[in-house]
Amino acid sequence: MRIAVAGSIATDILMTFPGRFKDQFLEEQMHKVSLSFLVDELVVHRGGVAANICYGMAQLGQPALLVGSVGADFTEYGAALSAAGVDISHVRVCANVHTARFTCTTDLDANQIASFYTGAMAEARELDLGAIHRAADGIDLVLIGADDPEAMLKHTDLAKQHGIAVAADPSQQMARMDGPDIRTLVDGASYLFSNEYEAGLMVQKTGWSHEEILSRVDVRITTHGGDGVVIEDANGILAKVPAVPAPNLVDPTGGGDAFRAGYLTGRASGLDHEASAHLGCTLATTVLETVGTQEYTLDHLTFLDRLTSAYGDEAAAIAKQALRSA
C-alpha cells in the first residue's frame, strides 16, 4: 500500500514548567489572564504531525510520501528526514517565510499550553495532490492531518476525485474549523482518527451524533491516552487495545502521531485492526519516553520485546511480519 501523509511540518520549541498550571489560575480572574511561566528547560526539535508520522513509519520500515509546505530554513530538517528514509520529494519549499513553529510548555502533570505559528504551512493549499498521485505512480491512501484548513479541504476533494482512500485526522485544527468544513473532511473517509476530547468536539461542531459519524466513515479510531484505543465501525467495536505502560514518561508530545505511524504501518502490511493498534501503541510509548518527536532511533528487537511484554508472544509474532528493514 502506497501511503501519503499530508499535514504540518514544523519546528517544535518545547519547554518544561516545574510546577502545575492549575495552581496559577485564579477563578475570579479568568476573564483577564496574564501569566508568565519561568521554565527550567528549553529544547528545539523537528516536528509537525505529517513529518512525525512519516518519520515513525520510516523507523518501522514502511516508507511514506511526505506532503506539506516548508520555508527556506528546511534544508537541514529535510536532510535529516531523507536520511531517516522519508520521501520528501513532494514537499513544497517557500522562499519568503519560515517553516511553521510549534511552541509548547508542559507542567508536572503533563498538561500543556501551546501556540502554533503557521508560516509556510499557509501555502500548503498550493500543493496539488492529483499531480503528486500521478508523479508517484499512484497513492492508495492519504492521511490528511492538521494543516492549512484550505489545504485540508482541497486535499480531501482531490483524493475523492482521484479515487484515493482518505484517513481524516483534523486533530488540532478542530478548534479553528467550523462544522460544515469538518463534515466535508469526515464524510466518506476510510479512516477517522481523533482523541477522546476531539471526538466530543466533533459531535458538537458537526451536529452529527457518534452513531451518525460512524455511519459516514469505514473505520473510526479513537485514542484514550493511558486507557488505550478503541477502533469501531457502524456495526460495533472492532478492537479495544490497552496502552503500553510508559513508566519513564518524559514528554507527551507526539504520542498520537506515533500511534498513527504504527497503526498505518500495520494496515499497509495487511495486519488487522488489533494487530495494527499493537504497533501503534508500542511506538507511541517509545515516543512518550523520548524528549522530542523525532529524536529516537528504533531498534526492532527492543521494540518487539516491549510489544511482547504488553500483548504476548502471538501478538509479537504477528507484528514482526509488518516490520521491515529500516
mmCIF file of C-alpha atoms in Angstrom, residues 11-133:
data_model
loop_
_atom_site.group_PDB
_atom_site.id
_atom_site.type_symbol
_atom_site.label_atom_id
_atom_site.label_comp_id
_atom_site.label_asym_id
_atom_site.label_seq_id
_atom_site.Cartn_x
_atom_site.Cartn_y
_atom_site.Cartn_z
ATOM 1 C CA THR A 11 9.934 23.080 14.332
ATOM 2 C CA ASP A 12 8.965 22.274 17.929
ATOM 3 C CA ILE A 13 10.138 24.568 20.728
ATOM 4 C CA LEU A 14 9.466 22.603 23.914
ATOM 5 C CA MET A 15 9.715 23.969 27.451
ATOM 6 C CA THR A 16 9.186 22.475 30.905
ATOM 7 C CA PHE A 17 7.495 24.342 33.769
ATOM 8 C CA PRO A 18 8.480 22.886 37.188
ATOM 9 C CA GLY A 19 5.040 23.469 38.665
ATOM 10 C CA ARG A 20 1.340 22.967 37.911
ATOM 11 C CA PHE A 21 -0.645 25.288 35.672
ATOM 12 C CA LYS A 22 -3.789 24.773 37.739
ATOM 13 C CA ASP A 23 -2.099 26.364 40.761
ATOM 14 C CA GLN A 24 -1.526 29.599 38.823
ATOM 15 C CA PHE A 25 -5.086 30.309 37.704
ATOM 16 C CA LEU A 26 -7.441 32.465 39.761
ATOM 17 C CA GLU A 27 -11.053 31.570 39.119
ATOM 18 C CA GLU A 28 -12.288 35.127 39.669
ATOM 19 C CA GLN A 29 -9.669 36.486 37.229
ATOM 20 C CA MET A 30 -10.094 34.012 34.361
ATOM 21 C CA HIS A 31 -11.576 36.731 32.145
ATOM 22 C CA LYS A 32 -8.263 38.625 32.122
ATOM 23 C CA VAL A 33 -5.487 36.058 32.431
ATOM 24 C CA SER A 34 -1.967 37.477 32.307
ATOM 25 C CA LEU A 35 0.636 34.870 33.178
ATOM 26 C CA SER A 36 4.301 34.228 32.516
ATOM 27 C CA PHE A 37 5.869 30.871 33.374
ATOM 28 C CA LEU A 38 9.563 30.680 34.271
ATOM 29 C CA VAL A 39 10.711 27.448 32.656
ATOM 30 C CA ASP A 40 13.700 25.311 33.579
ATOM 31 C CA GLU A 41 14.324 23.709 30.209
ATOM 32 C CA LEU A 42 14.063 24.623 26.533
ATOM 33 C CA VAL A 43 14.812 22.334 23.628
ATOM 34 C CA VAL A 44 14.245 22.695 19.907
ATOM 35 C CA HIS A 45 13.186 19.660 17.893
ATOM 36 C CA ARG A 46 11.897 18.780 14.455
ATOM 37 C CA GLY A 47 8.154 18.128 14.391
ATOM 38 C CA GLY A 48 4.807 18.691 12.693
ATOM 39 C CA VAL A 49 2.169 15.972 12.513
ATOM 40 C CA ALA A 50 2.882 14.847 8.946
ATOM 41 C CA ALA A 51 6.648 14.753 9.418
ATOM 42 C CA ASN A 52 6.287 12.919 12.750
ATOM 43 C CA ILE A 53 4.048 10.256 11.228
ATOM 44 C CA CYS A 54 6.323 9.750 8.213
ATOM 45 C CA TYR A 55 9.372 9.540 10.478
ATOM 46 C CA GLY A 56 7.689 6.903 12.642
ATOM 47 C CA MET A 57 6.672 4.862 9.613
ATOM 48 C CA ALA A 58 10.218 5.029 8.265
ATOM 49 C CA GLN A 59 11.551 3.781 11.610
ATOM 50 C CA LEU A 60 9.250 0.774 11.273
ATOM 51 C CA GLY A 61 10.481 0.221 7.728
ATOM 52 C CA GLN A 62 7.345 1.479 5.955
ATOM 53 C CA PRO A 63 8.118 4.330 3.519
ATOM 54 C CA ALA A 64 5.578 7.124 3.101
ATOM 55 C CA LEU A 65 5.342 10.268 0.988
ATOM 56 C CA LEU A 66 5.517 13.482 2.987
ATOM 57 C CA VAL A 67 3.205 16.171 1.595
ATOM 58 C CA GLY A 68 3.452 19.670 3.060
ATOM 59 C CA SER A 69 4.817 23.187 2.721
ATOM 60 C CA VAL A 70 8.016 24.495 4.351
ATOM 61 C CA GLY A 71 10.241 27.563 4.415
ATOM 62 C CA ALA A 72 13.748 28.161 3.110
ATOM 63 C CA ASP A 73 15.079 27.108 6.538
ATOM 64 C CA PHE A 74 14.076 23.482 5.829
ATOM 65 C CA THR A 75 17.397 22.351 4.349
ATOM 66 C CA GLU A 76 18.852 20.726 7.457
ATOM 67 C CA TYR A 77 15.491 19.331 8.556
ATOM 68 C CA GLY A 78 14.851 17.888 5.107
ATOM 69 C CA ALA A 79 18.247 16.225 5.017
ATOM 70 C CA ALA A 80 17.535 14.555 8.363
ATOM 71 C CA LEU A 81 14.186 13.225 7.149
ATOM 72 C CA SER A 82 15.729 11.908 3.946
ATOM 73 C CA ALA A 83 18.468 10.188 5.921
ATOM 74 C CA ALA A 84 15.777 8.518 8.035
ATOM 75 C CA GLY A 85 14.073 7.141 4.924
ATOM 76 C CA VAL A 86 11.268 9.674 4.418
ATOM 77 C CA ASP A 87 10.380 10.660 0.828
ATOM 78 C CA ILE A 88 10.428 14.484 0.807
ATOM 79 C CA SER A 89 10.312 14.883 -2.974
ATOM 80 C CA HIS A 90 6.782 16.293 -2.804
ATOM 81 C CA VAL A 91 7.419 18.886 -0.091
ATOM 82 C CA ARG A 92 6.850 22.459 -1.302
ATOM 83 C CA VAL A 93 9.567 24.985 -0.327
ATOM 84 C CA CYS A 94 8.537 28.641 0.118
ATOM 85 C CA ALA A 95 11.435 31.082 -0.077
ATOM 86 C CA ASN A 96 9.863 34.043 1.722
ATOM 87 C CA VAL A 97 8.601 32.605 5.038
ATOM 88 C CA HIS A 98 9.782 30.354 7.863
ATOM 89 C CA THR A 99 8.763 26.766 8.382
ATOM 90 C CA ALA A 100 5.859 26.531 10.824
ATOM 91 C CA ARG A 101 6.721 26.559 14.545
ATOM 92 C CA PHE A 102 5.042 24.866 17.482
ATOM 93 C CA THR A 103 5.811 26.319 20.927
ATOM 94 C CA CYS A 104 4.708 24.261 23.906
ATOM 95 C CA THR A 105 5.143 24.395 27.697
ATOM 96 C CA THR A 106 4.471 21.247 29.744
ATOM 97 C CA ASP A 107 3.862 21.189 33.508
ATOM 98 C CA LEU A 108 4.477 18.493 36.145
ATOM 99 C CA ASP A 109 1.077 16.897 35.417
ATOM 100 C CA ALA A 110 1.874 16.662 31.686
ATOM 101 C CA ASN A 111 -0.649 19.407 30.952
ATOM 102 C CA GLN A 112 0.336 21.613 28.044
ATOM 103 C CA ILE A 113 -0.110 25.214 26.888
ATOM 104 C CA ALA A 114 0.884 25.690 23.278
ATOM 105 C CA SER A 115 0.756 28.016 20.297
ATOM 106 C CA PHE A 116 1.396 27.401 16.620
ATOM 107 C CA TYR A 117 2.897 29.798 14.056
ATOM 108 C CA THR A 118 1.602 28.928 10.596
ATOM 109 C CA GLY A 119 4.445 30.257 8.444
ATOM 110 C CA ALA A 120 4.923 28.314 5.223
ATOM 111 C CA MET A 121 2.109 25.953 6.157
ATOM 112 C CA ALA A 122 -0.346 28.592 4.890
ATOM 113 C CA GLU A 123 0.870 27.843 1.371
ATOM 114 C CA ALA A 124 0.114 24.124 1.557
ATOM 115 C CA ARG A 125 -3.061 24.928 -0.379
ATOM 116 C CA GLU A 126 -0.828 25.381 -3.453
ATOM 117 C CA LEU A 127 0.032 21.663 -3.440
ATOM 118 C CA ASP A 128 -1.784 19.500 -5.991
ATOM 119 C CA LEU A 129 -2.493 16.031 -4.607
ATOM 120 C CA GLY A 130 -3.633 14.881 -8.034
ATOM 121 C CA ALA A 131 -0.274 15.791 -9.552
ATOM 122 C CA ILE A 132 1.534 14.065 -6.678
ATOM 123 C CA HIS A 133 -0.639 10.983 -7.219
#
